[in-house]
Amino acid sequence: MRYLKNIPRPGLRIAKSAAAVGLCYLVSLLRPGGIVFYSQLAALWCMQNYVENTRKNALQRFLGTLIGAAYGLLYLLLFPKNSELWNAAVVTGLVGVVLYTTVLIKRKQASYFSCVVFLSIAVNHAKDLNPYLFVWNRCLDTIIGILIGVAVNEFSLPREKHEEILFVSGLDDTLLCGSRMSDYSRVELNRMIDEGLHFTISTCRTPASLLEPMRDIRLKLPVIVMDGAALYDLKKNRYLKCYLISNVTARKIYDLIHACGLTAFVNVVIDDMLVIYYEETEDAVQKRMVEELSASPLRNYVKDRSFEKEAVLYFMLLYPDAALDAFRFRMKQDGVTERCRVTEERAAEYPGYTCMKIYNKNASKENMLEYLKQELVVEKTITFGSIEGSYDRIVEPGDANGVVKGVRSMFEPVKLVRRLTGKK
């Protein structure tokens, strides 16, 4: 049953493709003399994930057909039936002319279709009783297919758009299934963002670890990162706001860490660049972590203590749980836990180790979300996550499309459904 649950359901693009093919059949019945195959090919070529891609492909197909048909007609008019060798030489030369034409008019993407149409006329239909009729029908069939493909792909039920709502989603076990986003979520989320959806991410990750999973998402809003310690613009690679630990408190925390015989990774932001200061350590797990994470261009590991001149974003300690006991006691004794926010979690990548982070007391996802709401001048937010009681909408782990489906139902409800249910 679990295997069946993970089988992807047929998407809307599949249904629309089948509908377009059926409509091409219907038009061919009403227009005898055409070749429905060419209409269907053109319609299927226009079936794309995004509207802008549909229109772009439609234009490519249309221009390619016109160029190929024009040269095919020119071949029929200027080069009457001759020997096979002569015809082969002429067609070969004209293929180069067709390709060069697409270069001259800066439509190289249409070169393939131009050649296909030209060769179908010059090679397959030059000996027809009326090849000129084929040229006409070939153009008309393609235009019909393009119109059907674009119309079907852009068709949607009338929907309202709630651009006054800010939707915020967690990332791991929420928007991502494993380490990636499903194709459905990626396509639908991008489409809604293009149509005015206010959507962002709130995560414990650093900007560097967001790059890969969010690479194909066209986010327009900054993201809440590092468990609310920073607000980051992925497009401009800029930190828009940070909750920093004061120099006095940072110095005290660092002294406590050393007094307990520990070392820490000290995260600071310098000119929109995350710098992680660390000291030499004999711990094999810490060494491995530095080797693995320092490859990212957005993480800059520096073996130095000169962070003392910089404002600290957060401290991170990575040790077996028992090794942190004395430090926990000293932090509580010296009042650090009252002046800062301390989080701990098992390090899944490093079994047996605990990851402790020390932030500014005000550094939280909730506070950063309030700041973002003020910047965007929005009053209503809807949050999605996997922890019961912490979010407005709970997403079950493994539900790869739960967030996007929930966002879609609230951002763009069908008008007819709302009238029938009486919901506002």
Tab-separated table of C-alpha atoms in Angstrom:
chain	number	residue	atom	x	y	z
A	1	MET	CA	0.000	0.000	0.000
A	2	ARG	CA	2.879	2.377	0.777
A	3	TYR	CA	4.271	1.725	-2.715
A	4	LEU	CA	0.905	2.520	-4.296
A	5	LYS	CA	0.671	5.739	-2.264
A	6	ASN	CA	3.990	6.941	-3.698
A	7	ILE	CA	2.963	6.343	-7.317
A	8	PRO	CA	2.428	9.792	-8.884
A	9	ARG	CA	-1.089	10.500	-10.079
A	10	PRO	CA	-1.674	11.670	-13.662
A	11	GLY	CA	-1.176	15.422	-13.772
A	12	LEU	CA	-3.207	18.144	-15.442
A	13	ARG	CA	-0.709	18.380	-18.288
A	14	ILE	CA	-1.435	14.754	-19.244
A	15	ALA	CA	-5.181	15.391	-19.236
A	16	LYS	CA	-4.815	18.583	-21.283
A	17	SER	CA	-2.558	16.838	-23.814
A	18	ALA	CA	-5.128	14.106	-24.334
A	19	ALA	CA	-7.907	16.707	-24.638
A	20	ALA	CA	-5.920	18.653	-27.251
A	21	VAL	CA	-5.395	15.512	-29.341
A	22	GLY	CA	-9.130	14.792	-29.170
A	23	LEU	CA	-10.029	18.340	-30.239
A	24	CYS	CA	-7.672	18.021	-33.215
A	25	TYR	CA	-9.607	14.916	-34.270
A	26	LEU	CA	-12.869	16.847	-33.951
A	27	VAL	CA	-11.603	19.736	-36.098
A	28	SER	CA	-10.325	17.311	-38.743
A	29	LEU	CA	-13.828	15.851	-39.052
A	30	LEU	CA	-15.192	19.338	-39.699
A	31	ARG	CA	-12.383	20.186	-42.143
A	32	PRO	CA	-11.858	17.374	-44.668
A	33	GLY	CA	-8.600	17.342	-46.599
A	34	GLY	CA	-6.260	18.143	-43.746
A	35	ILE	CA	-3.805	15.812	-42.037
A	36	VAL	CA	-4.721	15.623	-38.358
A	37	PHE	CA	-1.293	14.215	-37.477
A	38	TYR	CA	0.375	17.606	-38.008
A	39	SER	CA	-2.242	19.396	-35.906
A	40	GLN	CA	-1.737	16.941	-33.073
A	41	LEU	CA	2.040	17.294	-33.159
A	42	ALA	CA	1.765	21.085	-32.984
A	43	ALA	CA	-0.766	20.910	-30.139
A	44	LEU	CA	1.411	18.545	-28.101
A	45	TRP	CA	4.460	20.741	-28.645
A	46	CYS	CA	2.574	23.641	-27.069
A	47	MET	CA	1.781	21.642	-23.915
A	48	GLN	CA	4.254	23.089	-21.415
A	49	ASN	CA	4.401	23.535	-17.644
A	50	TYR	CA	4.270	27.335	-17.758
A	51	VAL	CA	2.170	29.710	-19.859
A	52	GLU	CA	5.190	31.676	-21.066
A	53	ASN	CA	6.783	28.446	-22.317
A	54	THR	CA	3.570	27.531	-24.129
A	55	ARG	CA	3.528	30.823	-26.000
A	56	LYS	CA	7.246	30.615	-26.746
A	57	ASN	CA	6.919	27.104	-28.186
A	58	ALA	CA	3.846	28.108	-30.165
A	59	LEU	CA	5.764	30.975	-31.753
A	60	GLN	CA	8.708	28.687	-32.551
A	61	ARG	CA	6.436	26.147	-34.220
A	62	PHE	CA	4.537	28.803	-36.161
A	63	LEU	CA	7.656	30.552	-37.475
A	64	GLY	CA	9.327	27.241	-38.257
A	65	THR	CA	6.316	26.138	-40.271
A	66	LEU	CA	6.151	29.401	-42.224
A	67	ILE	CA	9.869	29.368	-43.059
A	68	GLY	CA	9.875	25.706	-44.049
A	69	ALA	CA	6.689	26.054	-46.106
A	70	ALA	CA	8.013	29.161	-47.877
A	71	TYR	CA	11.203	27.419	-48.974
A	72	GLY	CA	9.271	24.277	-49.835
A	73	LEU	CA	6.992	26.311	-52.088
A	74	LEU	CA	10.024	28.047	-53.607
A	75	TYR	CA	11.558	24.652	-54.384
A	76	LEU	CA	8.389	23.468	-56.123
A	77	LEU	CA	8.169	26.645	-58.229
A	78	LEU	CA	11.822	27.095	-59.241
A	79	PHE	CA	13.048	23.549	-59.491
A	80	PRO	CA	10.714	21.395	-61.550
A	81	LYS	CA	11.086	17.628	-61.534
A	82	ASN	CA	14.591	16.610	-62.580
A	83	SER	CA	16.910	13.693	-61.954
A	84	GLU	CA	17.158	12.266	-58.447
A	85	LEU	CA	20.791	13.373	-58.180
A	86	TRP	CA	19.928	16.968	-59.133
A	87	ASN	CA	17.001	17.078	-56.707
A	88	ALA	CA	19.190	15.726	-53.905
A	89	ALA	CA	21.815	18.406	-54.518
A	90	VAL	CA	19.232	21.213	-54.576
A	91	VAL	CA	17.456	20.000	-51.418
A	92	THR	CA	20.790	19.640	-49.611
A	93	GLY	CA	21.746	23.202	-50.487
A	94	LEU	CA	18.354	24.612	-49.527
A	95	VAL	CA	18.517	22.972	-46.097
A	96	GLY	CA	21.545	25.150	-45.403
A	97	VAL	CA	19.641	28.201	-46.644
A	98	VAL	CA	16.691	27.349	-44.373
A	99	LEU	CA	18.966	27.071	-41.344
A	100	TYR	CA	20.798	30.282	-42.181
A	101	THR	CA	17.483	32.118	-42.507
A	102	THR	CA	16.584	31.251	-38.914
A	103	VAL	CA	19.970	32.626	-37.857
A	104	LEU	CA	19.476	35.883	-39.780
A	105	ILE	CA	16.076	36.550	-38.226
A	106	LYS	CA	17.408	35.495	-34.776
A	107	ARG	CA	15.019	32.579	-34.446
A	108	LYS	CA	17.463	29.691	-34.214
A	109	GLN	CA	15.053	27.787	-31.964
A	110	ALA	CA	12.753	27.396	-34.986
A	111	SER	CA	15.474	25.824	-37.166
A	112	TYR	CA	14.439	22.230	-36.492
A	113	PHE	CA	10.784	22.798	-37.377
A	114	SER	CA	11.745	24.800	-40.469
A	115	CYS	CA	13.808	21.885	-41.776
A	116	VAL	CA	11.131	19.311	-40.936
A	117	VAL	CA	8.455	21.221	-42.857
A	118	PHE	CA	10.758	21.956	-45.797
A	119	LEU	CA	11.891	18.326	-46.114
A	120	SER	CA	8.346	16.986	-45.782
A	121	ILE	CA	7.403	19.118	-48.815
A	122	ALA	CA	10.547	18.722	-50.921
A	123	VAL	CA	11.215	15.034	-50.259
A	124	ASN	CA	7.873	13.400	-49.490
A	125	HIS	CA	5.347	15.432	-51.471
A	126	ALA	CA	7.155	17.011	-54.432
A	127	LYS	CA	5.776	14.297	-56.715
A	128	ASP	CA	2.156	14.718	-55.594
A	129	LEU	CA	-0.391	15.646	-58.225
A	130	ASN	CA	-0.966	18.921	-56.409
A	131	PRO	CA	1.938	19.556	-54.011
A	132	TYR	CA	0.831	23.165	-53.541
A	133	LEU	CA	-2.314	21.923	-51.818
A	134	PHE	CA	-0.149	20.004	-49.349
A	135	VAL	CA	1.831	23.163	-48.565
A	136	TRP	CA	-1.395	24.998	-47.781
A	137	ASN	CA	-2.825	22.170	-45.688
A	138	ARG	CA	0.469	21.682	-43.859
A	139	CYS	CA	0.474	25.333	-42.748
A	140	LEU	CA	-3.201	25.323	-41.850
A	141	ASP	CA	-2.967	22.062	-39.886
A	142	THR	CA	-0.065	23.413	-37.859
A	143	ILE	CA	-1.845	26.686	-37.113
A	144	ILE	CA	-4.945	24.781	-36.002
A	145	GLY	CA	-2.832	22.596	-33.703
A	146	ILE	CA	-1.065	25.622	-32.233
A	147	LEU	CA	-4.339	27.408	-31.521
A	148	ILE	CA	-5.826	24.307	-29.901
A	149	GLY	CA	-2.687	23.639	-27.845
A	150	VAL	CA	-2.421	27.195	-26.537
A	151	ALA	CA	-6.152	27.441	-25.792
A	152	VAL	CA	-6.284	24.124	-23.928
A	153	ASN	CA	-3.075	24.716	-21.983
A	154	GLU	CA	-4.122	28.199	-20.852
A	155	PHE	CA	-7.690	27.191	-19.976
A	156	SER	CA	-8.566	27.300	-16.290
A	157	LEU	CA	-11.666	27.741	-14.187
A	158	PRO	CA	-12.372	31.274	-12.909
A	159	ARG	CA	-10.495	31.732	-9.649
A	160	GLU	CA	-10.073	34.440	-7.037
A	161	LYS	CA	-6.575	35.578	-6.105
A	162	HIS	CA	-5.860	36.285	-2.433
A	163	GLU	CA	-2.716	38.364	-2.711
A	164	GLU	CA	-3.318	39.856	0.732
A	165	ILE	CA	-2.201	36.616	2.444
A	166	LEU	CA	1.429	35.756	3.172
A	167	PHE	CA	1.986	31.992	2.998
A	168	VAL	CA	4.985	30.651	4.921
A	169	SER	CA	6.211	27.066	4.746
A	170	GLY	CA	8.826	25.029	6.502
A	171	LEU	CA	11.232	23.108	4.320
A	172	ASP	CA	12.374	19.712	5.592
A	173	ASP	CA	9.560	17.160	5.994
A	174	THR	CA	7.170	19.873	4.792
A	175	LEU	CA	7.814	21.298	1.345
A	176	LEU	CA	10.565	18.807	0.549
A	177	CYS	CA	10.080	15.068	0.249
A	178	GLY	CA	13.495	13.725	1.155
A	179	SER	CA	15.971	16.159	-0.359
A	180	ARG	CA	13.906	17.452	-3.273
A	181	MET	CA	10.591	19.012	-4.169
A	182	SER	CA	8.101	17.064	-6.271
A	183	ASP	CA	7.613	18.117	-9.891
A	184	TYR	CA	3.976	19.004	-9.196
A	185	SER	CA	4.901	21.273	-6.277
A	186	ARG	CA	7.688	22.969	-8.235
A	187	VAL	CA	5.531	23.732	-11.278
A	188	GLU	CA	2.424	24.808	-9.362
A	189	LEU	CA	4.347	26.902	-6.857
A	190	ASN	CA	6.198	28.777	-9.612
A	191	ARG	CA	2.951	29.350	-11.494
A	192	MET	CA	1.196	30.809	-8.442
A	193	ILE	CA	4.193	32.991	-7.545
A	194	ASP	CA	4.146	34.357	-11.102
A	195	GLU	CA	0.446	35.146	-10.631
A	196	GLY	CA	0.906	37.137	-7.420
A	197	LEU	CA	1.251	34.602	-4.595
A	198	HIS	CA	3.101	35.920	-1.531
A	199	PHE	CA	5.117	32.886	-0.471
A	200	THR	CA	8.317	32.351	1.470
A	201	ILE	CA	10.284	29.763	3.434
A	202	SER	CA	11.047	29.631	7.157
A	203	THR	CA	13.788	27.165	8.045
A	204	CYS	CA	16.662	26.328	10.380
A	205	ARG	CA	18.949	25.991	7.364
A	206	THR	CA	21.606	28.455	6.304
A	207	PRO	CA	21.342	30.202	2.902
A	208	ALA	CA	24.036	27.863	1.540
A	209	SER	CA	21.971	24.752	2.251
A	210	LEU	CA	18.914	26.358	0.614
A	211	LEU	CA	20.552	26.789	-2.783
A	212	GLU	CA	20.091	23.271	-4.117
A	213	PRO	CA	16.486	22.486	-3.043
A	214	MET	CA	15.226	25.988	-3.979
A	215	ARG	CA	17.273	26.352	-7.171
A	216	ASP	CA	14.306	26.049	-9.552
A	217	ILE	CA	11.809	28.019	-7.439
A	218	ARG	CA	11.199	31.611	-8.497
A	219	LEU	CA	10.902	33.058	-4.994
A	220	LYS	CA	10.383	36.818	-4.944
A	221	LEU	CA	10.318	37.309	-1.173
A	222	PRO	CA	13.224	36.985	1.274
A	223	VAL	CA	13.448	33.772	3.295
A	224	ILE	CA	13.686	33.306	7.053
A	225	VAL	CA	16.852	31.315	7.746
A	226	MET	CA	18.921	30.029	10.668
A	227	ASP	CA	15.843	29.430	12.822
A	228	GLY	CA	14.811	33.084	12.623
A	229	ALA	CA	18.220	34.653	13.241
A	230	ALA	CA	18.356	36.195	9.763
A	231	LEU	CA	16.230	37.293	6.815
A	232	TYR	CA	17.953	36.566	3.509
A	233	ASP	CA	17.315	37.632	-0.095
A	234	LEU	CA	18.191	34.651	-2.318
A	235	LYS	CA	18.071	36.721	-5.511
A	236	LYS	CA	20.426	39.461	-4.337
A	237	ASN	CA	22.456	37.294	-1.924
A	238	ARG	CA	21.941	39.819	0.855
A	239	TYR	CA	21.128	39.639	4.550
A	240	LEU	CA	18.228	42.042	5.072
A	241	LYS	CA	17.982	41.695	8.856
A	242	CYS	CA	19.908	39.839	11.550
A	243	TYR	CA	19.344	39.354	15.279
A	244	LEU	CA	22.903	39.643	16.603
A	245	ILE	CA	24.458	38.759	19.944
A	246	SER	CA	26.114	41.754	21.600
A	247	ASN	CA	29.904	41.793	21.777
A	248	VAL	CA	29.875	41.679	25.578
A	249	THR	CA	27.587	38.643	25.697
A	250	ALA	CA	29.459	36.927	22.864
A	251	ARG	CA	32.760	37.376	24.699
A	252	LYS	CA	31.277	35.897	27.861
A	253	ILE	CA	29.847	32.891	26.007
A	254	TYR	CA	33.147	32.250	24.277
A	255	ASP	CA	35.043	32.367	27.588
A	256	LEU	CA	32.580	29.875	29.094
A	257	ILE	CA	33.070	27.539	26.133
A	258	HIS	CA	36.837	27.585	26.626
A	259	ALA	CA	36.515	27.205	30.397
A	260	CYS	CA	34.648	23.946	29.794
A	261	GLY	CA	37.363	22.680	27.441
A	262	LEU	CA	35.174	23.007	24.340
A	263	THR	CA	35.385	24.831	21.033
A	264	ALA	CA	32.632	26.405	18.948
A	265	PHE	CA	31.820	27.439	15.419
A	266	VAL	CA	31.182	31.182	15.592
A	267	ASN	CA	28.914	32.452	12.808
A	268	VAL	CA	29.188	36.122	11.851
A	269	VAL	CA	27.973	38.124	8.844
A	270	ILE	CA	30.534	40.394	7.171
A	271	ASP	CA	29.432	42.386	4.102
A	272	ASP	CA	26.575	39.945	3.366
A	273	MET	CA	28.962	37.010	3.644
A	274	LEU	CA	28.593	34.299	6.275
A	275	VAL	CA	31.949	33.658	7.955
A	276	ILE	CA	32.375	30.748	10.380
A	277	TYR	CA	35.322	31.107	12.731
A	278	TYR	CA	36.629	27.938	14.352
A	279	GLU	CA	39.668	26.613	16.169
A	280	GLU	CA	41.815	23.557	15.612
A	281	THR	CA	40.155	20.474	17.069
A	282	GLU	CA	41.028	16.815	17.463
A	283	ASP	CA	37.391	15.777	17.173
A	284	ALA	CA	37.039	13.665	13.999
A	285	VAL	CA	33.349	14.516	13.526
A	286	GLN	CA	33.981	18.257	13.696
A	287	LYS	CA	36.834	17.911	11.196
A	288	ARG	CA	34.598	15.962	8.832
A	289	MET	CA	31.846	18.577	9.103
A	290	VAL	CA	34.247	21.380	8.159
A	291	GLU	CA	35.510	19.397	5.163
A	292	GLU	CA	31.978	18.665	3.957
A	293	LEU	CA	30.480	22.130	4.416
A	294	SER	CA	33.394	24.374	3.485
A	295	ALA	CA	32.963	23.471	-0.205
A	296	SER	CA	29.994	25.861	-0.483
A	297	PRO	CA	30.780	29.383	-1.771
A	298	LEU	CA	28.294	30.782	0.763
A	299	ARG	CA	30.127	29.246	3.720
A	300	ASN	CA	33.528	30.653	4.587
A	301	TYR	CA	35.352	28.711	7.275
A	302	VAL	CA	38.217	30.637	8.888
A	303	LYS	CA	40.543	29.019	11.415
A	304	ASP	CA	40.963	32.078	13.605
A	305	ARG	CA	39.666	33.876	16.729
A	306	SER	CA	39.429	37.355	15.221
A	307	PHE	CA	35.620	37.231	15.394
A	308	GLU	CA	35.915	39.312	18.570
A	309	LYS	CA	35.712	42.433	16.418
A	310	GLU	CA	32.474	41.277	14.752
A	311	ALA	CA	28.873	40.966	15.922
A	312	VAL	CA	28.010	37.276	16.324
A	313	LEU	CA	24.937	35.778	14.673
A	314	TYR	CA	25.092	32.517	16.614
A	315	PHE	CA	27.420	29.977	18.219
A	316	MET	CA	27.261	26.314	17.287
A	317	LEU	CA	28.721	23.448	19.306
A	318	LEU	CA	28.864	19.857	18.055
A	319	TYR	CA	29.678	17.277	20.734
A	320	PRO	CA	28.421	14.047	22.273
A	321	ASP	CA	25.580	14.909	24.618
A	322	ALA	CA	27.500	14.122	27.813
A	323	ALA	CA	30.337	16.461	26.816
A	324	LEU	CA	27.926	19.412	26.962
A	325	ASP	CA	26.658	18.810	30.506
A	326	ALA	CA	29.190	21.050	32.261
A	327	PHE	CA	28.655	23.818	29.724
A	328	ARG	CA	24.886	23.691	30.181
A	329	PHE	CA	25.344	24.109	33.921
A	330	ARG	CA	27.760	27.035	33.515
A	331	MET	CA	25.440	28.813	31.065
A	332	LYS	CA	22.537	28.566	33.485
A	333	GLN	CA	24.700	29.596	36.418
A	334	ASP	CA	26.037	32.682	34.594
A	335	GLY	CA	22.619	33.740	33.254
A	336	VAL	CA	23.417	33.088	29.590
A	337	THR	CA	20.237	31.065	29.129
A	338	GLU	CA	18.227	34.097	30.264
A	339	ARG	CA	19.934	36.515	27.880
A	340	CYS	CA	20.101	34.189	24.874
A	341	ARG	CA	18.023	31.527	23.151
A	342	VAL	CA	19.612	28.091	23.283
A	343	THR	CA	18.462	25.197	21.082
A	344	GLU	CA	19.600	21.583	20.981
A	345	GLU	CA	18.882	18.706	18.617
A	346	ARG	CA	20.360	15.375	17.711
A	347	ALA	CA	22.708	15.710	14.748
A	348	ALA	CA	21.172	13.244	12.287
A	349	GLU	CA	24.217	13.383	10.002
A	350	TYR	CA	26.561	12.611	12.911
A	351	PRO	CA	25.086	9.829	15.103
A	352	GLY	CA	25.736	10.190	18.807
A	353	TYR	CA	26.346	13.936	18.582
A	354	THR	CA	24.210	16.861	19.721
A	355	CYS	CA	24.104	20.191	17.908
A	356	MET	CA	23.723	23.137	20.297
A	357	LYS	CA	23.123	26.659	18.982
A	358	ILE	CA	23.130	29.916	20.932
A	359	TYR	CA	21.226	32.881	19.439
A	360	ASN	CA	20.163	36.387	20.346
A	361	LYS	CA	17.157	36.084	22.651
A	362	ASN	CA	14.884	37.715	20.056
A	363	ALA	CA	16.037	35.453	17.239
A	364	SER	CA	13.013	33.331	16.390
A	365	LYS	CA	10.959	32.452	13.344
A	366	GLU	CA	7.941	34.153	14.892
A	367	ASN	CA	9.722	37.465	15.470
A	368	MET	CA	11.284	37.480	12.024
A	369	LEU	CA	7.912	36.701	10.467
A	370	GLU	CA	6.404	39.691	12.276
A	371	TYR	CA	9.181	41.868	10.892
A	372	LEU	CA	8.587	40.554	7.367
A	373	LYS	CA	4.837	41.207	7.675
A	374	GLN	CA	5.530	44.828	8.566
A	375	GLU	CA	7.916	45.212	5.639
A	376	LEU	CA	5.384	43.740	3.195
A	377	VAL	CA	2.416	45.522	4.830
A	378	VAL	CA	0.342	42.349	5.137
A	379	GLU	CA	-1.833	41.421	8.081
A	380	LYS	CA	-2.764	37.799	7.457
A	381	THR	CA	-0.322	34.906	7.385
A	382	ILE	CA	-0.838	31.169	7.022
A	383	THR	CA	2.013	28.903	8.082
A	384	PHE	CA	2.674	25.289	7.074
A	385	GLY	CA	4.811	22.844	9.041
A	386	SER	CA	5.048	19.342	10.475
A	387	ILE	CA	5.032	20.141	14.222
A	388	GLU	CA	1.599	19.990	15.852
A	389	GLY	CA	0.630	23.235	17.587
A	390	SER	CA	3.365	25.330	15.973
A	391	TYR	CA	1.755	26.006	12.591
A	392	ASP	CA	-1.630	26.951	11.149
A	393	ARG	CA	-1.652	23.953	8.797
A	394	ILE	CA	0.005	20.638	9.634
A	395	VAL	CA	1.631	18.668	6.826
A	396	GLU	CA	2.145	14.959	7.359
A	397	PRO	CA	5.730	13.779	6.716
A	398	GLY	CA	5.921	12.175	3.276
A	399	ASP	CA	3.041	14.230	1.861
A	400	ALA	CA	5.132	15.674	-0.970
A	401	ASN	CA	2.394	17.939	-2.332
A	402	GLY	CA	0.521	18.837	0.853
A	403	VAL	CA	1.861	22.386	1.163
A	404	VAL	CA	1.302	23.420	-2.439
A	405	LYS	CA	-2.175	21.884	-2.586
A	406	GLY	CA	-3.106	23.688	0.619
A	407	VAL	CA	-1.696	26.983	-0.639
A	408	ARG	CA	-3.530	26.620	-3.938
A	409	SER	CA	-6.900	25.963	-2.291
A	410	MET	CA	-6.582	29.140	-0.200
A	411	PHE	CA	-4.777	31.431	-2.641
A	412	GLU	CA	-6.945	30.770	-5.709
A	413	PRO	CA	-10.249	29.092	-4.811
A	414	VAL	CA	-12.627	28.426	-7.689
A	415	LYS	CA	-15.298	31.133	-7.732
A	416	LEU	CA	-18.109	28.707	-8.536
A	417	VAL	CA	-17.243	26.498	-5.559
A	418	ARG	CA	-17.231	29.495	-3.215
A	419	ARG	CA	-20.647	30.600	-4.459
A	420	LEU	CA	-22.118	27.130	-3.951
A	421	THR	CA	-20.651	26.677	-0.472
A	422	GLY	CA	-21.301	30.260	0.599
A	423	LYS	CA	-17.739	30.640	1.927
A	424	LYS	CA	-16.182	34.083	1.987
